[in-house]
PDB file of C-alpha atoms in Angstrom:
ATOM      1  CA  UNK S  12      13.075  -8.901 -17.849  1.00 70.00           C
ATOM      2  CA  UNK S  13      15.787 -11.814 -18.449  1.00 81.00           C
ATOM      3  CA  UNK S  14      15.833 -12.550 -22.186  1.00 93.00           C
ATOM      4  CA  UNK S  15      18.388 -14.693 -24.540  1.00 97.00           C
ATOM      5  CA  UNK S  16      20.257 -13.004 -26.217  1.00 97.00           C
ATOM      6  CA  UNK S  17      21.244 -13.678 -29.955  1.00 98.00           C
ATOM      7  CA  UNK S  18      23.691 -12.743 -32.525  1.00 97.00           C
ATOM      8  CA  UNK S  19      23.654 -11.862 -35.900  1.00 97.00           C
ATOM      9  CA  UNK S  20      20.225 -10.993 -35.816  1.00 96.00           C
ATOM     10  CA  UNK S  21      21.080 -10.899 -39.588  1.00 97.00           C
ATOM     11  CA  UNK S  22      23.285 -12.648 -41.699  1.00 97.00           C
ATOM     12  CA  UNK S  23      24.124 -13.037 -45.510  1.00 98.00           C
ATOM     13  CA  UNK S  24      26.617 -15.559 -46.438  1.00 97.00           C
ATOM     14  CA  UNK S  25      27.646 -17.109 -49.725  1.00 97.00           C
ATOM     15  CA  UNK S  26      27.186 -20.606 -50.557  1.00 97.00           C
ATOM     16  CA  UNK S  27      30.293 -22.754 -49.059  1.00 97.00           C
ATOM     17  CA  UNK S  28      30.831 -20.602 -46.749  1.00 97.00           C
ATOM     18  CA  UNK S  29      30.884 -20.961 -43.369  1.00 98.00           C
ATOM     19  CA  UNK S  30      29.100 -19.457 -40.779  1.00 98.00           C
ATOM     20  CA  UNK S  31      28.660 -18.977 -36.685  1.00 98.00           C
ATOM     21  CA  UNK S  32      25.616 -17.872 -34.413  1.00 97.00           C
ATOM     22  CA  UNK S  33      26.324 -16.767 -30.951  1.00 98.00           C
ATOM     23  CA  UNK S  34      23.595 -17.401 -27.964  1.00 98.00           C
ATOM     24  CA  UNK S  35      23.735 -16.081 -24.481  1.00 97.00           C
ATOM     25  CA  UNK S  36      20.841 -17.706 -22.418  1.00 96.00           C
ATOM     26  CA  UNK S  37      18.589 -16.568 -18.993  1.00 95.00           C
ATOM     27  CA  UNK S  38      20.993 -16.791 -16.460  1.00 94.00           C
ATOM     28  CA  UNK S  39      21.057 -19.597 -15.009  1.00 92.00           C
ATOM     29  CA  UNK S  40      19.021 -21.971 -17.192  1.00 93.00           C
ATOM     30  CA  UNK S  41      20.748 -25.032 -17.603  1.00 92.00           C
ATOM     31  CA  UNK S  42      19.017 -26.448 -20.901  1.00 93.00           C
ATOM     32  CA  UNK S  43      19.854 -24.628 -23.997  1.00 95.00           C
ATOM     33  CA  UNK S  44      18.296 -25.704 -27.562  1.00 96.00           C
ATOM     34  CA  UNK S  45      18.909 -24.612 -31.477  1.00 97.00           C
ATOM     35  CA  UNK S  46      15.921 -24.371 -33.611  1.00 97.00           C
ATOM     36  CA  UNK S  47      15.618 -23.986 -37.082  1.00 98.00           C
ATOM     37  CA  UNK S  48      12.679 -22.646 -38.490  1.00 97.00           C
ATOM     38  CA  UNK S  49      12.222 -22.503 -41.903  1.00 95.00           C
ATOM     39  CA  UNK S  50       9.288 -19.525 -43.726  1.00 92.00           C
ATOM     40  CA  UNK S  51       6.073 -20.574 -43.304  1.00 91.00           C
ATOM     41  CA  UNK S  52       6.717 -23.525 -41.286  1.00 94.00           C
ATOM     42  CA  UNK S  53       6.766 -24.638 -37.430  1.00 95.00           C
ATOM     43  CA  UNK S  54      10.205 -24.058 -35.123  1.00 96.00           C
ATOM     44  CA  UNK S  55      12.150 -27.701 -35.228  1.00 96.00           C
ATOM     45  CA  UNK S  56      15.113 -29.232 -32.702  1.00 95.00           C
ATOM     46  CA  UNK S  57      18.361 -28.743 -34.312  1.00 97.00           C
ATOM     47  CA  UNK S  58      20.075 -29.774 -30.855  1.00 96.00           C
ATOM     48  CA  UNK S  59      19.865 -29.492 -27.032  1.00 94.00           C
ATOM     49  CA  UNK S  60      22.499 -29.231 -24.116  1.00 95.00           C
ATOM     50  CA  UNK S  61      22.092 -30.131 -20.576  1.00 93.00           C
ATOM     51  CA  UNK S  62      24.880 -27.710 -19.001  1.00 93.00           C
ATOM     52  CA  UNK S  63      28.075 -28.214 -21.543  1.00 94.00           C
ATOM     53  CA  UNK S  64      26.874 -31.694 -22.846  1.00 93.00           C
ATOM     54  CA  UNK S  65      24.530 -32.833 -25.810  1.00 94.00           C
ATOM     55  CA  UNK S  66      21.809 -34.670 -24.572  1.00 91.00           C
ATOM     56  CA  UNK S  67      19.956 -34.599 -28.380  1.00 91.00           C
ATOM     57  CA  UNK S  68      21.213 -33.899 -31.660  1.00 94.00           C
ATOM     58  CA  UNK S  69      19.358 -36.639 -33.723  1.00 92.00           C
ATOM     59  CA  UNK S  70      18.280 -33.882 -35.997  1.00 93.00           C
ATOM     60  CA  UNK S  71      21.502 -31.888 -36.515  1.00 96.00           C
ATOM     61  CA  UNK S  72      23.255 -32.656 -40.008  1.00 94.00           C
ATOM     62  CA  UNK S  73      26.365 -33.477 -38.667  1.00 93.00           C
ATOM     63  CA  UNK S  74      28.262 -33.389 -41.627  1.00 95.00           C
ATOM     64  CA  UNK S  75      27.985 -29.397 -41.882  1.00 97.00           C
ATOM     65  CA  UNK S  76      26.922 -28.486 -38.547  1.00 97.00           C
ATOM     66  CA  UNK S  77      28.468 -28.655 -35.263  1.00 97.00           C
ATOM     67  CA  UNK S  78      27.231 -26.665 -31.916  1.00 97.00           C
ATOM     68  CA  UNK S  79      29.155 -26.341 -28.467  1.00 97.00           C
ATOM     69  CA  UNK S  80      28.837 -24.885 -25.318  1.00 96.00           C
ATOM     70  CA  UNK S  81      31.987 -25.131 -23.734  1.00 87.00           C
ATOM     71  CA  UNK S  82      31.603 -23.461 -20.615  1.00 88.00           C
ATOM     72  CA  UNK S  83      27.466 -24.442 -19.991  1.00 85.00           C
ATOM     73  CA  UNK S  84      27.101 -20.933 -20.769  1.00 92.00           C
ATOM     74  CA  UNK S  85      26.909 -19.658 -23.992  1.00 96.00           C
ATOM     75  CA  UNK S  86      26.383 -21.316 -26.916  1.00 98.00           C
ATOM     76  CA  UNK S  87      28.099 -21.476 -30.905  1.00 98.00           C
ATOM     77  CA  UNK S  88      26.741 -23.193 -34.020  1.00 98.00           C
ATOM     78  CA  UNK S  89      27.978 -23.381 -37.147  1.00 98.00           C
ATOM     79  CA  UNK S  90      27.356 -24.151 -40.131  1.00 98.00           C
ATOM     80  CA  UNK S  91      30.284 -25.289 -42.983  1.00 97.00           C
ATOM     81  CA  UNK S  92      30.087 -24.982 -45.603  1.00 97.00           C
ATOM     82  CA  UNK S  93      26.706 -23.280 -46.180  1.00 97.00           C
ATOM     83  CA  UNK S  94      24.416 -24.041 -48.822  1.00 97.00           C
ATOM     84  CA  UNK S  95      21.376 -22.319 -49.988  1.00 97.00           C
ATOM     85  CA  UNK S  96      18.970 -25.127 -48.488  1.00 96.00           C
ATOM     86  CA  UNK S  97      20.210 -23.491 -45.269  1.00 97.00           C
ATOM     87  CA  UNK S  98      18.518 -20.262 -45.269  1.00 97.00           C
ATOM     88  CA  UNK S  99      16.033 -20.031 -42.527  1.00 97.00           C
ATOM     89  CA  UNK S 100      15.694 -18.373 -38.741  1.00 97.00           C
ATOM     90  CA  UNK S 101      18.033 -19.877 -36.506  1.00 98.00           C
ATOM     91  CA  UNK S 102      16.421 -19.372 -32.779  1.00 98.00           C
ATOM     92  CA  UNK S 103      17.999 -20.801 -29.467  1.00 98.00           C
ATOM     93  CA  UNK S 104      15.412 -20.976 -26.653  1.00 96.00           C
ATOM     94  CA  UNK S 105      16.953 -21.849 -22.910  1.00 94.00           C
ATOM     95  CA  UNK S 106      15.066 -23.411 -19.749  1.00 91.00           C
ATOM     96  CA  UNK S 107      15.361 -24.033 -16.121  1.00 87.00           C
ATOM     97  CA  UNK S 108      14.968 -28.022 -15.692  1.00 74.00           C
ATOM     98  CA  UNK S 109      11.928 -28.739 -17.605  1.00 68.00           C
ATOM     99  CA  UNK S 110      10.387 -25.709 -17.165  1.00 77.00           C
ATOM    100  CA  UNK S 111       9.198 -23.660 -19.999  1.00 87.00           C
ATOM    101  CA  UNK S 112      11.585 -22.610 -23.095  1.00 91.00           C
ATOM    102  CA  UNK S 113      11.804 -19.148 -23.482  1.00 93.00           C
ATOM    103  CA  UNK S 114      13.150 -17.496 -27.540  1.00 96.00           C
ATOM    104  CA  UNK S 115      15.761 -15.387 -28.430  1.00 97.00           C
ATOM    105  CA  UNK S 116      15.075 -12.505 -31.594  1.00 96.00           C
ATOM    106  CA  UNK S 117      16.735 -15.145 -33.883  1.00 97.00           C
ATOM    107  CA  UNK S 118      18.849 -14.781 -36.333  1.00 97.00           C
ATOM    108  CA  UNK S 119      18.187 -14.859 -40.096  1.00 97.00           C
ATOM    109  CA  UNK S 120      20.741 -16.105 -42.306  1.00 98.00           C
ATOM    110  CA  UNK S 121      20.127 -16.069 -46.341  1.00 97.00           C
ATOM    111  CA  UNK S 122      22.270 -18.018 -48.113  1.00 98.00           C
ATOM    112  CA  UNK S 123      23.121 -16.336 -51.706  1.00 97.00           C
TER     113      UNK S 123
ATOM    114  CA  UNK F 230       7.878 -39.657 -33.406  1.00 80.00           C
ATOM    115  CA  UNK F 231       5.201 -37.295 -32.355  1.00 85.00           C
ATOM    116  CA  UNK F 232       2.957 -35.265 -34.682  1.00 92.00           C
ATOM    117  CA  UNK F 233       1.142 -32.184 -34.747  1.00 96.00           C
ATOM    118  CA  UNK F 234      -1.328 -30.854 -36.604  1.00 97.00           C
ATOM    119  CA  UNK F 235      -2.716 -27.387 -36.276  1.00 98.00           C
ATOM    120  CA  UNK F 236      -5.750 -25.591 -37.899  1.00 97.00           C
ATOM    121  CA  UNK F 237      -6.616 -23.395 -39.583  1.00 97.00           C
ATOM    122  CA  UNK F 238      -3.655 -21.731 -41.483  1.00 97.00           C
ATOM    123  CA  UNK F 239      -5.387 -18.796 -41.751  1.00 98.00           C
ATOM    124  CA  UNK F 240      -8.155 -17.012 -38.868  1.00 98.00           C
ATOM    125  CA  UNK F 241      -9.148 -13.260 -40.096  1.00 98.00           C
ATOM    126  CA  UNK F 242     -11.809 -12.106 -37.116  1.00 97.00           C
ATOM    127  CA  UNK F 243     -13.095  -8.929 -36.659  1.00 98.00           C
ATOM    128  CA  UNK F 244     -12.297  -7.042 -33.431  1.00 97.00           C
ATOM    129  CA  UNK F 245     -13.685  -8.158 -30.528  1.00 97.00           C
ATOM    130  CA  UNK F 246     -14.455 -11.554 -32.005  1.00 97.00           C
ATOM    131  CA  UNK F 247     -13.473 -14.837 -30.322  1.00 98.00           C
ATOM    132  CA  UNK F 248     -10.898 -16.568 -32.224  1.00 98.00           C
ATOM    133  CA  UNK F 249     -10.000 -20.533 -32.043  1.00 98.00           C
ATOM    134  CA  UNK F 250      -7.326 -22.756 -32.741  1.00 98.00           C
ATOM    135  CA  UNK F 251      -6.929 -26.660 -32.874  1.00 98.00           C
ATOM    136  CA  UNK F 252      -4.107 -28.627 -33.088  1.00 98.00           C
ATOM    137  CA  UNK F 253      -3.987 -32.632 -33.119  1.00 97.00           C
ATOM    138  CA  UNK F 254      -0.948 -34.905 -31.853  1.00 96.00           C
ATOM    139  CA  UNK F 255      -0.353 -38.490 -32.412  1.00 94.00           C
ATOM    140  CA  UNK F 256       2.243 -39.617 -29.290  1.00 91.00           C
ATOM    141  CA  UNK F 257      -0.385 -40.167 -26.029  1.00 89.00           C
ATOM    142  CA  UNK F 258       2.620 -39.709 -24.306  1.00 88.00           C
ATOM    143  CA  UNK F 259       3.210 -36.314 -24.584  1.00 90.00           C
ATOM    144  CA  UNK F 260       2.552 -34.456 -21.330  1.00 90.00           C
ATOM    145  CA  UNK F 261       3.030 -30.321 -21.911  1.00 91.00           C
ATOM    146  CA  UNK F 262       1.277 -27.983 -24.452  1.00 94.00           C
ATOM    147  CA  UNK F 263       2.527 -24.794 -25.006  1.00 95.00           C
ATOM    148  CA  UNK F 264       1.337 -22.225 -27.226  1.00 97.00           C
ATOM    149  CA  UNK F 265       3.974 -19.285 -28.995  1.00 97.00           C
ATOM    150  CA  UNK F 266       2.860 -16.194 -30.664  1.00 98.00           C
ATOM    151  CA  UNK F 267       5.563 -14.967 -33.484  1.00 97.00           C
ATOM    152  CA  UNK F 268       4.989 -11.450 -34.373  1.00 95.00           C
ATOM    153  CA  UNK F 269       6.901 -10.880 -37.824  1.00 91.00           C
ATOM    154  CA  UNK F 270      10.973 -11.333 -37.570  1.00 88.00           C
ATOM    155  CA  UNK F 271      10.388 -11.805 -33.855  1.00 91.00           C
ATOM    156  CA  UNK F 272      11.108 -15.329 -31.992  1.00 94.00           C
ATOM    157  CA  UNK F 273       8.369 -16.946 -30.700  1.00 96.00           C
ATOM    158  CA  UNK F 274       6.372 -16.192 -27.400  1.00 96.00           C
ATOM    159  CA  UNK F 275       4.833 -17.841 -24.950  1.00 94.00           C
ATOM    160  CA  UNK F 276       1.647 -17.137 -24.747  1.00 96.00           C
ATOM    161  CA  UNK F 277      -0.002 -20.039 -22.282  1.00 96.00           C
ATOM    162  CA  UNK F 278       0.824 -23.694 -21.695  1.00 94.00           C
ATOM    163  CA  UNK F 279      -1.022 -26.831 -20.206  1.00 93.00           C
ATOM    164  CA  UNK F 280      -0.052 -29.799 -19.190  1.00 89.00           C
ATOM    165  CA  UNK F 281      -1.474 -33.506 -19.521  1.00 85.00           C
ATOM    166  CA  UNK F 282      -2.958 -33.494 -15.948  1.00 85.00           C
ATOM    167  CA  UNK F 283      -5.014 -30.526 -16.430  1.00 83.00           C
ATOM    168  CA  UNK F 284      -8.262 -29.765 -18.933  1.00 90.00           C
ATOM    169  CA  UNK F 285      -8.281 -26.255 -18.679  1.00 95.00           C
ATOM    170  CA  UNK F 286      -6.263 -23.249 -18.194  1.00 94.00           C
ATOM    171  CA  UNK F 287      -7.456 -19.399 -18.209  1.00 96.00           C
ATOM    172  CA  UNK F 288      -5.110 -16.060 -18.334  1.00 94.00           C
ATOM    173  CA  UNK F 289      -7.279 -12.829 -18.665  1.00 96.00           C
ATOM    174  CA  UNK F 290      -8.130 -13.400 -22.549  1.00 97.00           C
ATOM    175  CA  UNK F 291      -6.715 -16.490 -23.711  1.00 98.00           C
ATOM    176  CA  UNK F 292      -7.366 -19.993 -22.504  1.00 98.00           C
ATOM    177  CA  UNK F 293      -6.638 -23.157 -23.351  1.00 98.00           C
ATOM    178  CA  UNK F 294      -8.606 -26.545 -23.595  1.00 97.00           C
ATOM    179  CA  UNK F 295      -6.724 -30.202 -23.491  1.00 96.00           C
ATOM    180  CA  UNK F 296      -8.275 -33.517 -24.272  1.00 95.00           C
ATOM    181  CA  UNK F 297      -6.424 -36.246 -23.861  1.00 93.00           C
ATOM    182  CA  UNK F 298      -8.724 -38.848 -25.236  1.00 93.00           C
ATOM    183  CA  UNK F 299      -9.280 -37.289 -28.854  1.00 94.00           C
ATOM    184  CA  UNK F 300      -5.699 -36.244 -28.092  1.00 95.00           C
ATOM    185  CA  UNK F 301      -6.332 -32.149 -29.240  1.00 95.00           C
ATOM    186  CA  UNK F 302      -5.991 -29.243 -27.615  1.00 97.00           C
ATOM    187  CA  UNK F 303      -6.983 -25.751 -28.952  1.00 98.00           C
ATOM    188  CA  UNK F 304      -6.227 -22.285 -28.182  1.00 98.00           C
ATOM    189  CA  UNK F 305      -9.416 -19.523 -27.413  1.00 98.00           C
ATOM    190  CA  UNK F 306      -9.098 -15.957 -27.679  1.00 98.00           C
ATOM    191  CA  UNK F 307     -11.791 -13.699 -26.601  1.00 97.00           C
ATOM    192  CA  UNK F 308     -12.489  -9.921 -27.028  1.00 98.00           C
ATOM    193  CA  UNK F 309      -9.630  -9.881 -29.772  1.00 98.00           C
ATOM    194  CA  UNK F 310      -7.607  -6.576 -30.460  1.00 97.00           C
ATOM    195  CA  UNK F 311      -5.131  -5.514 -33.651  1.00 96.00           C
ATOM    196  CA  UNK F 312      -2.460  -6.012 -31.528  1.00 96.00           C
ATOM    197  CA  UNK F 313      -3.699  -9.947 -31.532  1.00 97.00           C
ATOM    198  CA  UNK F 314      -2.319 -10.596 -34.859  1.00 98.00           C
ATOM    199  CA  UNK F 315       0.529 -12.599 -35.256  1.00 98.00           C
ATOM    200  CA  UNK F 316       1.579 -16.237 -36.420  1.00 98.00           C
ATOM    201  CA  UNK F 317       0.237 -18.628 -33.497  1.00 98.00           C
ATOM    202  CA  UNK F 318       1.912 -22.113 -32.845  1.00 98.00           C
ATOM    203  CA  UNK F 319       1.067 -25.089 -30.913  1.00 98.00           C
ATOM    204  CA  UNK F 320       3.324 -27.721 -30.187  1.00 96.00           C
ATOM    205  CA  UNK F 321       3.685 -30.711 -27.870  1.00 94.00           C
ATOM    206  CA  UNK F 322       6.417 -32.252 -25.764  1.00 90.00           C
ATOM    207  CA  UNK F 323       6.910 -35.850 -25.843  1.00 77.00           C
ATOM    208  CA  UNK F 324       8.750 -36.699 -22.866  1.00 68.00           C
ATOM    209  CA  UNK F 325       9.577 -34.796 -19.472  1.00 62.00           C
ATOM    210  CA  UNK F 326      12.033 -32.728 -21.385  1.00 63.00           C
ATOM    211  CA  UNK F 327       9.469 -29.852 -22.299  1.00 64.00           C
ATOM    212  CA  UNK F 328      11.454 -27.761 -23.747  1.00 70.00           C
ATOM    213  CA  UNK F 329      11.762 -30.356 -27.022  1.00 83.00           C
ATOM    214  CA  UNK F 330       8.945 -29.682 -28.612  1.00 91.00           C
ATOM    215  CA  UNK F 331       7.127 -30.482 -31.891  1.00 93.00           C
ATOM    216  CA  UNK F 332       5.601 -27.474 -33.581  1.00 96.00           C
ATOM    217  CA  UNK F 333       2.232 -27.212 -35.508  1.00 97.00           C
ATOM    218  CA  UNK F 334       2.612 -25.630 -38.808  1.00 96.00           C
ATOM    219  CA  UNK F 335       1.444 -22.182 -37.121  1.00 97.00           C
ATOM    220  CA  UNK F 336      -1.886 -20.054 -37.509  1.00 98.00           C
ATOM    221  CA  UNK F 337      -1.541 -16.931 -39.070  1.00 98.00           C
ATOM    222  CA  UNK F 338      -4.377 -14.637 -37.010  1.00 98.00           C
ATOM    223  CA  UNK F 339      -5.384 -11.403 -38.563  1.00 98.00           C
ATOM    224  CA  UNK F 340      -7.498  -8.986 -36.215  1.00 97.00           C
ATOM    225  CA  UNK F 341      -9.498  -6.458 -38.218  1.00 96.00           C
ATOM    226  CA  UNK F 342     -10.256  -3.179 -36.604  1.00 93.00           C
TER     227      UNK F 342
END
């Protein structure tokens, strides 16, 4: 079964530092989304691409984030420098033209 | 923006007990209602969706009830089993674009044997 794929699924990074997750979605889904999800609370929209462009990324804190997907493929974002307000699960979900999103494992960063 | 409200926090049942959850949203334009279930340092799954032209939807145990004039929707699980608990969430999409969605606070479901 086609999943996305995720990496870290773990990460530990000091405060200021800087920091990259890696997403690989189902093959051939064209919409690609970051989601932050804090403990204890509901998944929310960091960003989402349609192919290589942004089409939302009212929520992103642009002045420490920054996500790409260069080739409509995979996906990056990073965070610089970190601080410890960013700990949380960082998921990516993918879709095929407004069809259903589907999660990746996540990965957990804790910022120390 | 959109809203949504889910309850309860916490559902214990016993096994083979029905189990419900509600969740409220506040856009009326919102069109598609998917449910996740997040087992523990897991991403979410889905579990069922329904969308605005539809009251009902069934699969095997779980179903799913929309009403678009009180604007809720809940979640029904019958004949619940351990393997049931997990942290449920609800969530709406306000536009076409369904896969931006706006999360309930999640349901955390424990199924006693």
């Amino acid at each position: 079964e086609a999943e996305v794929a995720q990496s870290p699924r773990y990460k530990i990074t000091e405060k200021s530092q800087a920091v990259a997750f890696w997403c690989d979605p189902i093959s051939g889904h064209a919409t690609l989304y970051w989601y932050r999800q804090i403990l204890g609370q509901g998944p929310e929209l960091l960003v989402q691409f349609q192919d290589e462009s942004v089409v939302d990324d009212s929520q992103l804190p642009k002045d420490r984030f920054s996500a790409e997907r260069l080739k409509g493929v995979d996906s990056t974002l990073k965070i610089q420098p970190a601080e410890l307000g960013d700990s949380a699960m960082y998921l990516c979900a993918s879709s095929f033209h407004n069809t259903e999103a589907f999660f990746g494992q996540g990965t957990r960063l804790t910022v120390v | 923006g959109e809203n949504v409200e889910q309850h309860p926090s916490t559902l214990s049942v016993q096994e083979g007990d029905s189990a419900v959850i509600k969740c409220t949203y506040s856009d009326s334009a919102s069109n598609y209602f998917p449910w996740y279930k997040q087992e523990l340092g897991k991403g979410p799954q889905l579990i069922i969706d329904i969308r605005s032209n539809v009251g009902e939807k069934k699969d095997q145990r779980i179903a799913v009830t929309l009403n678009k004039t009180a604007k809720h929707f809940s979640l029904h699980i019958t004949e619940t089993q351990p393997e049931d608990s997990a942290v449920y969430f609800c969530a709406a999409s306000p536009s076409s674009n369904t896969g931006k969605l706006i999360f309930g606070q999640g349901t955390t479901l424990q199924v006693k044997p």
